[in-house]
CSV table of C-alpha atoms in Angstrom, one decimal:
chain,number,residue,atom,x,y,z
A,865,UNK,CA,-30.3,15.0,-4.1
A,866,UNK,CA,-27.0,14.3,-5.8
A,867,UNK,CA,-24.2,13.3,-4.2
A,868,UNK,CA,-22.1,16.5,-5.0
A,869,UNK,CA,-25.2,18.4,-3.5
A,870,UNK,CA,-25.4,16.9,-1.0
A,871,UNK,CA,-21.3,17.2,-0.3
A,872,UNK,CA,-21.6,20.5,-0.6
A,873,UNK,CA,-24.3,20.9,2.1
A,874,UNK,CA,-22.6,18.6,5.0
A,875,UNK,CA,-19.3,20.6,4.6
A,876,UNK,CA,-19.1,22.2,8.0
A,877,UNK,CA,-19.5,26.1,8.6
A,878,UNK,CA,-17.1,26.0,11.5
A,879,UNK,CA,-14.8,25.7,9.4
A,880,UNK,CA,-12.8,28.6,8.5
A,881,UNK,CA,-9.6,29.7,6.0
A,882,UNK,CA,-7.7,31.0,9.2
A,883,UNK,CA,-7.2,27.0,10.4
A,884,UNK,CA,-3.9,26.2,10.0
A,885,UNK,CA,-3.0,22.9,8.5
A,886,UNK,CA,-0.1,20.3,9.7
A,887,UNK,CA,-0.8,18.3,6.4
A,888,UNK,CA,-2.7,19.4,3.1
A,889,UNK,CA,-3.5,17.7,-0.5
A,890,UNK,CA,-4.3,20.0,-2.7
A,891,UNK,CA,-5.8,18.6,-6.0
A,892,UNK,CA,-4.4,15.3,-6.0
A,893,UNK,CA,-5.0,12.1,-7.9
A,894,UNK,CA,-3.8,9.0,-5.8
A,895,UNK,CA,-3.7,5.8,-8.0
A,896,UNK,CA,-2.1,2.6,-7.9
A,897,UNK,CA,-0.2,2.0,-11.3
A,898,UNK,CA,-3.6,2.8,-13.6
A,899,UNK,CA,-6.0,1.8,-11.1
A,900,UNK,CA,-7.2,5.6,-10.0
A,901,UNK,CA,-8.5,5.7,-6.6
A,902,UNK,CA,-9.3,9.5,-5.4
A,903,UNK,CA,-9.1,12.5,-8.6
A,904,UNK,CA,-8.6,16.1,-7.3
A,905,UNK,CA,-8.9,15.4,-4.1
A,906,UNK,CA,-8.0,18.4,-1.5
A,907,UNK,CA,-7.8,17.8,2.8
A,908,UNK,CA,-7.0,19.8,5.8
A,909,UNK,CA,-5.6,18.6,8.6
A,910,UNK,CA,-6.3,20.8,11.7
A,911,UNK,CA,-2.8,21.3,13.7
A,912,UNK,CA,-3.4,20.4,17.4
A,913,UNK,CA,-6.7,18.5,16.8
A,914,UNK,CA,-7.4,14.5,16.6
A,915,UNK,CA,-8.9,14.4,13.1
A,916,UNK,CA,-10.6,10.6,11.7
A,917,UNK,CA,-11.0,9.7,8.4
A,918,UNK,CA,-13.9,7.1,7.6
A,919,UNK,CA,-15.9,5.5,5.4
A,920,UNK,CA,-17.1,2.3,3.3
A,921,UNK,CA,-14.7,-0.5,2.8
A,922,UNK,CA,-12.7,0.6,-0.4
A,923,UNK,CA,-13.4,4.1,-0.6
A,924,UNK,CA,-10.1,5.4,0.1
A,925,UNK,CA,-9.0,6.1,3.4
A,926,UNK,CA,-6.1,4.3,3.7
A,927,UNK,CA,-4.7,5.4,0.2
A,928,UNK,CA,-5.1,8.8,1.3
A,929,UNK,CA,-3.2,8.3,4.4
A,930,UNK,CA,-0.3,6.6,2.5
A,931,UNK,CA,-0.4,9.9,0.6
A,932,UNK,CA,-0.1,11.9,3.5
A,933,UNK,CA,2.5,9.9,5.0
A,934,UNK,CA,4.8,10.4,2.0
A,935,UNK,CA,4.4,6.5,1.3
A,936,UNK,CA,2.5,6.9,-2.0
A,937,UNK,CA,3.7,9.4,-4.4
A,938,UNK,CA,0.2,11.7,-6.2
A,939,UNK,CA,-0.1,11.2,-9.7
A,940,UNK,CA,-1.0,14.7,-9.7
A,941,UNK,CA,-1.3,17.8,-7.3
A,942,UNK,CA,0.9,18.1,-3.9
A,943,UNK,CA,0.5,17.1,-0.9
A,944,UNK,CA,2.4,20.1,2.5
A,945,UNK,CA,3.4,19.1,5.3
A,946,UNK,CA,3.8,22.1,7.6
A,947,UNK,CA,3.5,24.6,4.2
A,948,UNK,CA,6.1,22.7,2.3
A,949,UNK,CA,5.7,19.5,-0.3
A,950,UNK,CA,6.8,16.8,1.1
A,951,UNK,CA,8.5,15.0,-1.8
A,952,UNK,CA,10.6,17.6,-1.6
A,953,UNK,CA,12.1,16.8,1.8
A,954,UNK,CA,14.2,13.8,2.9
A,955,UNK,CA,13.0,10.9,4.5
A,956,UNK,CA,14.9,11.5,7.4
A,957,UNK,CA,13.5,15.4,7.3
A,958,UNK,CA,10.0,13.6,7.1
A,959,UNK,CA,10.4,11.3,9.9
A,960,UNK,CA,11.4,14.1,12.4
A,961,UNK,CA,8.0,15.8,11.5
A,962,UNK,CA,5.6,12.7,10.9
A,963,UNK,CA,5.6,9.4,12.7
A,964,UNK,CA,3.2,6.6,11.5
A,965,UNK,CA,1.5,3.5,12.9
A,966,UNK,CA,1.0,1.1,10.2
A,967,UNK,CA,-2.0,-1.6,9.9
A,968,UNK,CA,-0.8,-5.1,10.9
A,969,UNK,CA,2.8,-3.8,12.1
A,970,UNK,CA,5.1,-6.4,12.2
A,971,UNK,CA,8.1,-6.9,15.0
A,972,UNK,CA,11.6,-8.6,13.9
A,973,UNK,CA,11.4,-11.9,15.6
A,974,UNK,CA,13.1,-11.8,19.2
A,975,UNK,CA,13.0,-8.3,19.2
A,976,UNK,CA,12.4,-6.6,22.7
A,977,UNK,CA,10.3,-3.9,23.3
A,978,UNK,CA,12.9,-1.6,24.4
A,979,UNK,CA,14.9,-2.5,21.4
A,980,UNK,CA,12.0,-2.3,19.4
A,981,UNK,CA,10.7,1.2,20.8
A,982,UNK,CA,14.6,2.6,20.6
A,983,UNK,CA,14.2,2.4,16.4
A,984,UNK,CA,12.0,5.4,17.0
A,985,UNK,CA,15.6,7.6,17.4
A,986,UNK,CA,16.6,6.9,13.6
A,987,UNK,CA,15.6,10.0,12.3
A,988,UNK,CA,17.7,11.8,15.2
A,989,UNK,CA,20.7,9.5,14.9
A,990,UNK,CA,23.8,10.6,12.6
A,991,UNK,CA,26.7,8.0,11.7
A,992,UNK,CA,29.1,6.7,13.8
A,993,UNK,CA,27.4,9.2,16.5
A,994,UNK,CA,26.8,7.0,19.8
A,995,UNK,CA,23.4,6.5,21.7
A,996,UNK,CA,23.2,9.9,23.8
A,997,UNK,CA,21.4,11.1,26.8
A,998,UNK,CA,18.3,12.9,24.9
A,999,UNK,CA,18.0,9.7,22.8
A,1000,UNK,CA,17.5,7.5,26.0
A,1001,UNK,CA,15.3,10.0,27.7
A,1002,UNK,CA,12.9,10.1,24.3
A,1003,UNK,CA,12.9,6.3,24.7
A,1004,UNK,CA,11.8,6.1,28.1
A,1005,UNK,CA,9.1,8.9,27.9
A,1006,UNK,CA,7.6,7.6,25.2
A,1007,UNK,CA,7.2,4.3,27.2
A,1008,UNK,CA,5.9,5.9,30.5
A,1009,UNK,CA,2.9,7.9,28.2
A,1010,UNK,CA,2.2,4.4,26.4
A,1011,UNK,CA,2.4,2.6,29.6
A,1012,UNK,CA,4.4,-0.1,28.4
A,1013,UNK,CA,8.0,0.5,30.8
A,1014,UNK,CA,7.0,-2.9,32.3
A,1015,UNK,CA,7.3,-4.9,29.6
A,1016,UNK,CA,10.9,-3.3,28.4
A,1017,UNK,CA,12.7,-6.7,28.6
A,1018,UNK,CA,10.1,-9.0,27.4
A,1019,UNK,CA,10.1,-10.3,23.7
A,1020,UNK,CA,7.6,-8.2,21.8
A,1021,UNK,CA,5.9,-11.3,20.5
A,1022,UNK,CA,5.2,-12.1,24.3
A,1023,UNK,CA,2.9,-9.2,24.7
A,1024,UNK,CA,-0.9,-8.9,23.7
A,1025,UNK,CA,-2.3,-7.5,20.8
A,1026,UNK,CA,-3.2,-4.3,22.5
A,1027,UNK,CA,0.2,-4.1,24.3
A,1028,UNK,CA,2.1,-4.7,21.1
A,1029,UNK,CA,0.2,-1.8,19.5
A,1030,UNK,CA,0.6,0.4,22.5
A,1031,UNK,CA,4.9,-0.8,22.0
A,1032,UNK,CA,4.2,0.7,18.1
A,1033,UNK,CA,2.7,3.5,19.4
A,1034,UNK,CA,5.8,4.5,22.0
A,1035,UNK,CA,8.0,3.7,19.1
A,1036,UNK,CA,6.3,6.4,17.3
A,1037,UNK,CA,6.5,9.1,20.2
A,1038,UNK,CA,10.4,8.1,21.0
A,1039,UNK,CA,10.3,9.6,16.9
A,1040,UNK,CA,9.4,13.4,19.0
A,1041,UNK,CA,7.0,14.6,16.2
A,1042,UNK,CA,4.3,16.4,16.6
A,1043,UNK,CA,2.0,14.7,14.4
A,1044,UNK,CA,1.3,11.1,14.1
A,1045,UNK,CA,-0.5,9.2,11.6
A,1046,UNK,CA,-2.5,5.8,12.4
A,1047,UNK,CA,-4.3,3.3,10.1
A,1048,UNK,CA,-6.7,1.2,11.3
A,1049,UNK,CA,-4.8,1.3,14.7
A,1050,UNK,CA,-7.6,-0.9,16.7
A,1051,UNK,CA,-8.3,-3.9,14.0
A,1052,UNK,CA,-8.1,-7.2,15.5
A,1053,UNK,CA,-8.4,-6.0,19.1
A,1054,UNK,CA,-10.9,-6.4,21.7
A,1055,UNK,CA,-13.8,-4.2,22.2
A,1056,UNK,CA,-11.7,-3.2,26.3
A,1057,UNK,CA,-8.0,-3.0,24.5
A,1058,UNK,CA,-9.8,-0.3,22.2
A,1059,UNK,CA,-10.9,1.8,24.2
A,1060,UNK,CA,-7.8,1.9,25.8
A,1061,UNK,CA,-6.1,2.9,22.9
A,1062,UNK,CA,-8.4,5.5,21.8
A,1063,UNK,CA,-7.9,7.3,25.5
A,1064,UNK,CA,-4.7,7.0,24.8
A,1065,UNK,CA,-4.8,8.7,21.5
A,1066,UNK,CA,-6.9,11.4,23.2
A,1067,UNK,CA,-4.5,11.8,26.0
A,1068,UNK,CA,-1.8,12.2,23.3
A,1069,UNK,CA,-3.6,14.6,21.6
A,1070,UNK,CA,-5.4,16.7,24.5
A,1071,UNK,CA,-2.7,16.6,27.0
A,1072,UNK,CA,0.7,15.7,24.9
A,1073,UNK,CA,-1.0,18.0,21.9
A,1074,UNK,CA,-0.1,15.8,19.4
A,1075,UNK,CA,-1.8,16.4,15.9
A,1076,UNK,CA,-3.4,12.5,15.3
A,1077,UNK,CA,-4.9,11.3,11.8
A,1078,UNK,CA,-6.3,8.2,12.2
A,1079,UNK,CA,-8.5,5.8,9.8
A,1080,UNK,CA,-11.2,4.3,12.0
A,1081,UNK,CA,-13.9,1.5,11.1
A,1082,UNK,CA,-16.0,1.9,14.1
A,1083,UNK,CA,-18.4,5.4,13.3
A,1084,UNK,CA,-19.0,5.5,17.2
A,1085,UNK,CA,-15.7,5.5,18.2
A,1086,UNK,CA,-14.8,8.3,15.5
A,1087,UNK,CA,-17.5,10.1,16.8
A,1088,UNK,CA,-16.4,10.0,20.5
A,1089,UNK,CA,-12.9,10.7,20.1
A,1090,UNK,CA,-12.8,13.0,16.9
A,1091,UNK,CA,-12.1,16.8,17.0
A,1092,UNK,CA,-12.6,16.5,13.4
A,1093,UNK,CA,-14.4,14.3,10.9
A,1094,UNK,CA,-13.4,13.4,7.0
A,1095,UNK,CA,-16.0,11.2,5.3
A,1096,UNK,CA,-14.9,9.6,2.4
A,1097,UNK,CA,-17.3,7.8,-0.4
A,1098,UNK,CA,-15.5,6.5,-3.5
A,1099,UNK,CA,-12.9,8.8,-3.8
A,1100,UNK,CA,-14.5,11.8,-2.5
A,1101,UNK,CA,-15.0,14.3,0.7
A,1102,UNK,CA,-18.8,14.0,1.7
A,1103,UNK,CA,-18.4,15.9,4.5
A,1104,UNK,CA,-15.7,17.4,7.0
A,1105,UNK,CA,-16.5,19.0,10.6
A,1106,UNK,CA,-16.8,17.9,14.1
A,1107,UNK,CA,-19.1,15.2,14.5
A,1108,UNK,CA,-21.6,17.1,16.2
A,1109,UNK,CA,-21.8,19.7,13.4
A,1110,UNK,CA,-22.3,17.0,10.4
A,1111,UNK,CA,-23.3,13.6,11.6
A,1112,UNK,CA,-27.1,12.8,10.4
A,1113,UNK,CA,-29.1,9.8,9.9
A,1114,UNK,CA,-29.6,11.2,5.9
A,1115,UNK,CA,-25.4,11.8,6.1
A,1116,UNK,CA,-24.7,8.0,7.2
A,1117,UNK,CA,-27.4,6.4,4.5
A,1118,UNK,CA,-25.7,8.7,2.1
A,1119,UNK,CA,-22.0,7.0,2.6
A,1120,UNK,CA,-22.9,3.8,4.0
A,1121,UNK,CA,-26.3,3.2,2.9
A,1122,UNK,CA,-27.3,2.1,6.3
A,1123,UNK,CA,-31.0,3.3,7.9
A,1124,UNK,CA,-29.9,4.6,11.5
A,1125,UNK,CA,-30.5,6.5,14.1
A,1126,UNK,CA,-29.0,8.8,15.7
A,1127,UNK,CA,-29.0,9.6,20.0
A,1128,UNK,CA,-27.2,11.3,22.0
A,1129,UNK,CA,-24.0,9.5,23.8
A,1130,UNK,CA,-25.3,10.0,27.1
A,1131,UNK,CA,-20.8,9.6,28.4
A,1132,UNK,CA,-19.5,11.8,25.8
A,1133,UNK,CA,-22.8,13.3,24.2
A,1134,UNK,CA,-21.1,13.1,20.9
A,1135,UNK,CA,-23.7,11.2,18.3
A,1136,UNK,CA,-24.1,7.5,18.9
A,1137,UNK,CA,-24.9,5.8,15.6
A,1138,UNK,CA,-27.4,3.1,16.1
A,1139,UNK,CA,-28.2,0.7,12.6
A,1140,UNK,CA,-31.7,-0.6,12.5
A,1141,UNK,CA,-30.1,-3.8,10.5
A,1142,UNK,CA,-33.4,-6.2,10.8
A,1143,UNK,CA,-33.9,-6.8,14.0
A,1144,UNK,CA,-36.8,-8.8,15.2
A,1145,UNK,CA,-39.2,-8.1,17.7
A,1146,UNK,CA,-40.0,-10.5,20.7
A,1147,UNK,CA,-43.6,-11.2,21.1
A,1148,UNK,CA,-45.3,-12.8,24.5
């Protein structure tokens, strides 16, 4: 089967034309300088869902969510947020709409995390216009839904890794956008502080109803926490859907070249991705 066959076949059915989506690319070419990374490449992002981009080291996924985050200008095509292009609006316009989480975010030395999470009010802030009532009450919600009021006086270089990215994630809320954007937000953090992120990315999303894009690594955790799926292989959508409607052993040989099998995740029943690697067998 060729791979553009077999893209066509794992695009899910659920999906319809009436979805409405937060953020679109429609026939774009993303490319660093002349080094062309994704050609004609068109995404939906699902308002109100908690969509996950994967796939193989190098395939794309971050590129496309610098595009979507307005930090990489298309060589070609456009890229809508909310219906309009997003060039075509300020950066302050932008960040009232869009907050992002960067990979490896890094804190201004001495900072505290109050200070820190308070940078999340620059889009609201005008010149010469002092620190007002709504701007403090942003502030501290965003630090009581991140859990991280307790540490509002501490240095931010104090705090562990998975407290300093829960501090980057309240800076993002104190922002009040509906939609956030997060790359590679559980790299470098222990197997607990991850899935304490990821509930709290599903709280945001289920409870706050916060629009999430995130690039994962981890297929198992995408598939747990994931409304909706976008597999990327060089360039290219494989497949897009809800994890349940397009996750197959033949899908994840396909993109990763890995043998697998697939159970169900007896917590979430979402699919559990299990390699087969080369495991060897104990005898007696």
């Amino acid at each position: 089967m060729t791979q553009s066959s077999f893209k066509a076949r794992c695009v899910s059915t659920s999906e319809t034309m009436t979805d409405q989506a937060a953020l679109e690319t429609k026939s774009v070419t993303l490319a660093y300088e002349q080094n062309v990374i994704a050609k004609d490449l068109s995404v939906n992002i699902p308002h109100g869902k908690f969509t996950v981009i994967v796939g193989p080291n190098g395939c794309g996924k971050s590129t496309l969510l610098r595009s979507l985050s307005r930090l990489l200008v298309p060589k070609s095509g456009e890229i809508l947020l909310n219906g309009e292009n997003i060039h075509s609006q300020s950066t302050r316009e932008v960040a009232k709409k869009l907050g992002l989480l960067p990979q490896s975010a890094i804190a201004p030395d001495g900072i505290k995390v109050i200070d820190l999470v308070s940078r999340g009010r620059f889009p609201h802030q005008k010149w010469f216009q002092p620190w007002s009532e709504a701007d403090q009450k942003a502030v501290e919600l965003a630090m009581q839904a991140t859990g991280v009021m307790d540490f509002a006086q501490l240095n931010v270089d104090q705090l562990s890794g998975g407290q300093r990215q829960r501090v980057w994630v309240a800076m993002a809320l104190a922002q009040e956008t509906s939609l956030l954007l997060l790359d590679e937000p559980t790299t470098y953090l222990d197997i607990a502080h991850q899935i304490e992120l990821m509930d709290l990315f599903q709280d945001l999303n289920r409870i706050q109803g916060h629009t999430l894009v995130a690039v994962l690594h981890d297929l198992n955790h995408a598939c747990r926490y994931a409304d909706h799926l976008i597999m990327i292989k060089s360039g290219e959508i494989i497949a897009t859907g809800s994890p349940n409607d397009i996750i197959t052993e033949t899908l994840i040989e396909a993109v990763f070249g890995l043998s697998c099998l697939i159970l169900p995740d007896p917590i979430s029943h979402t699919p559990l991705i299990i390699p087969r690697g080369r495991t060897s067998t104990a005898t007696n």
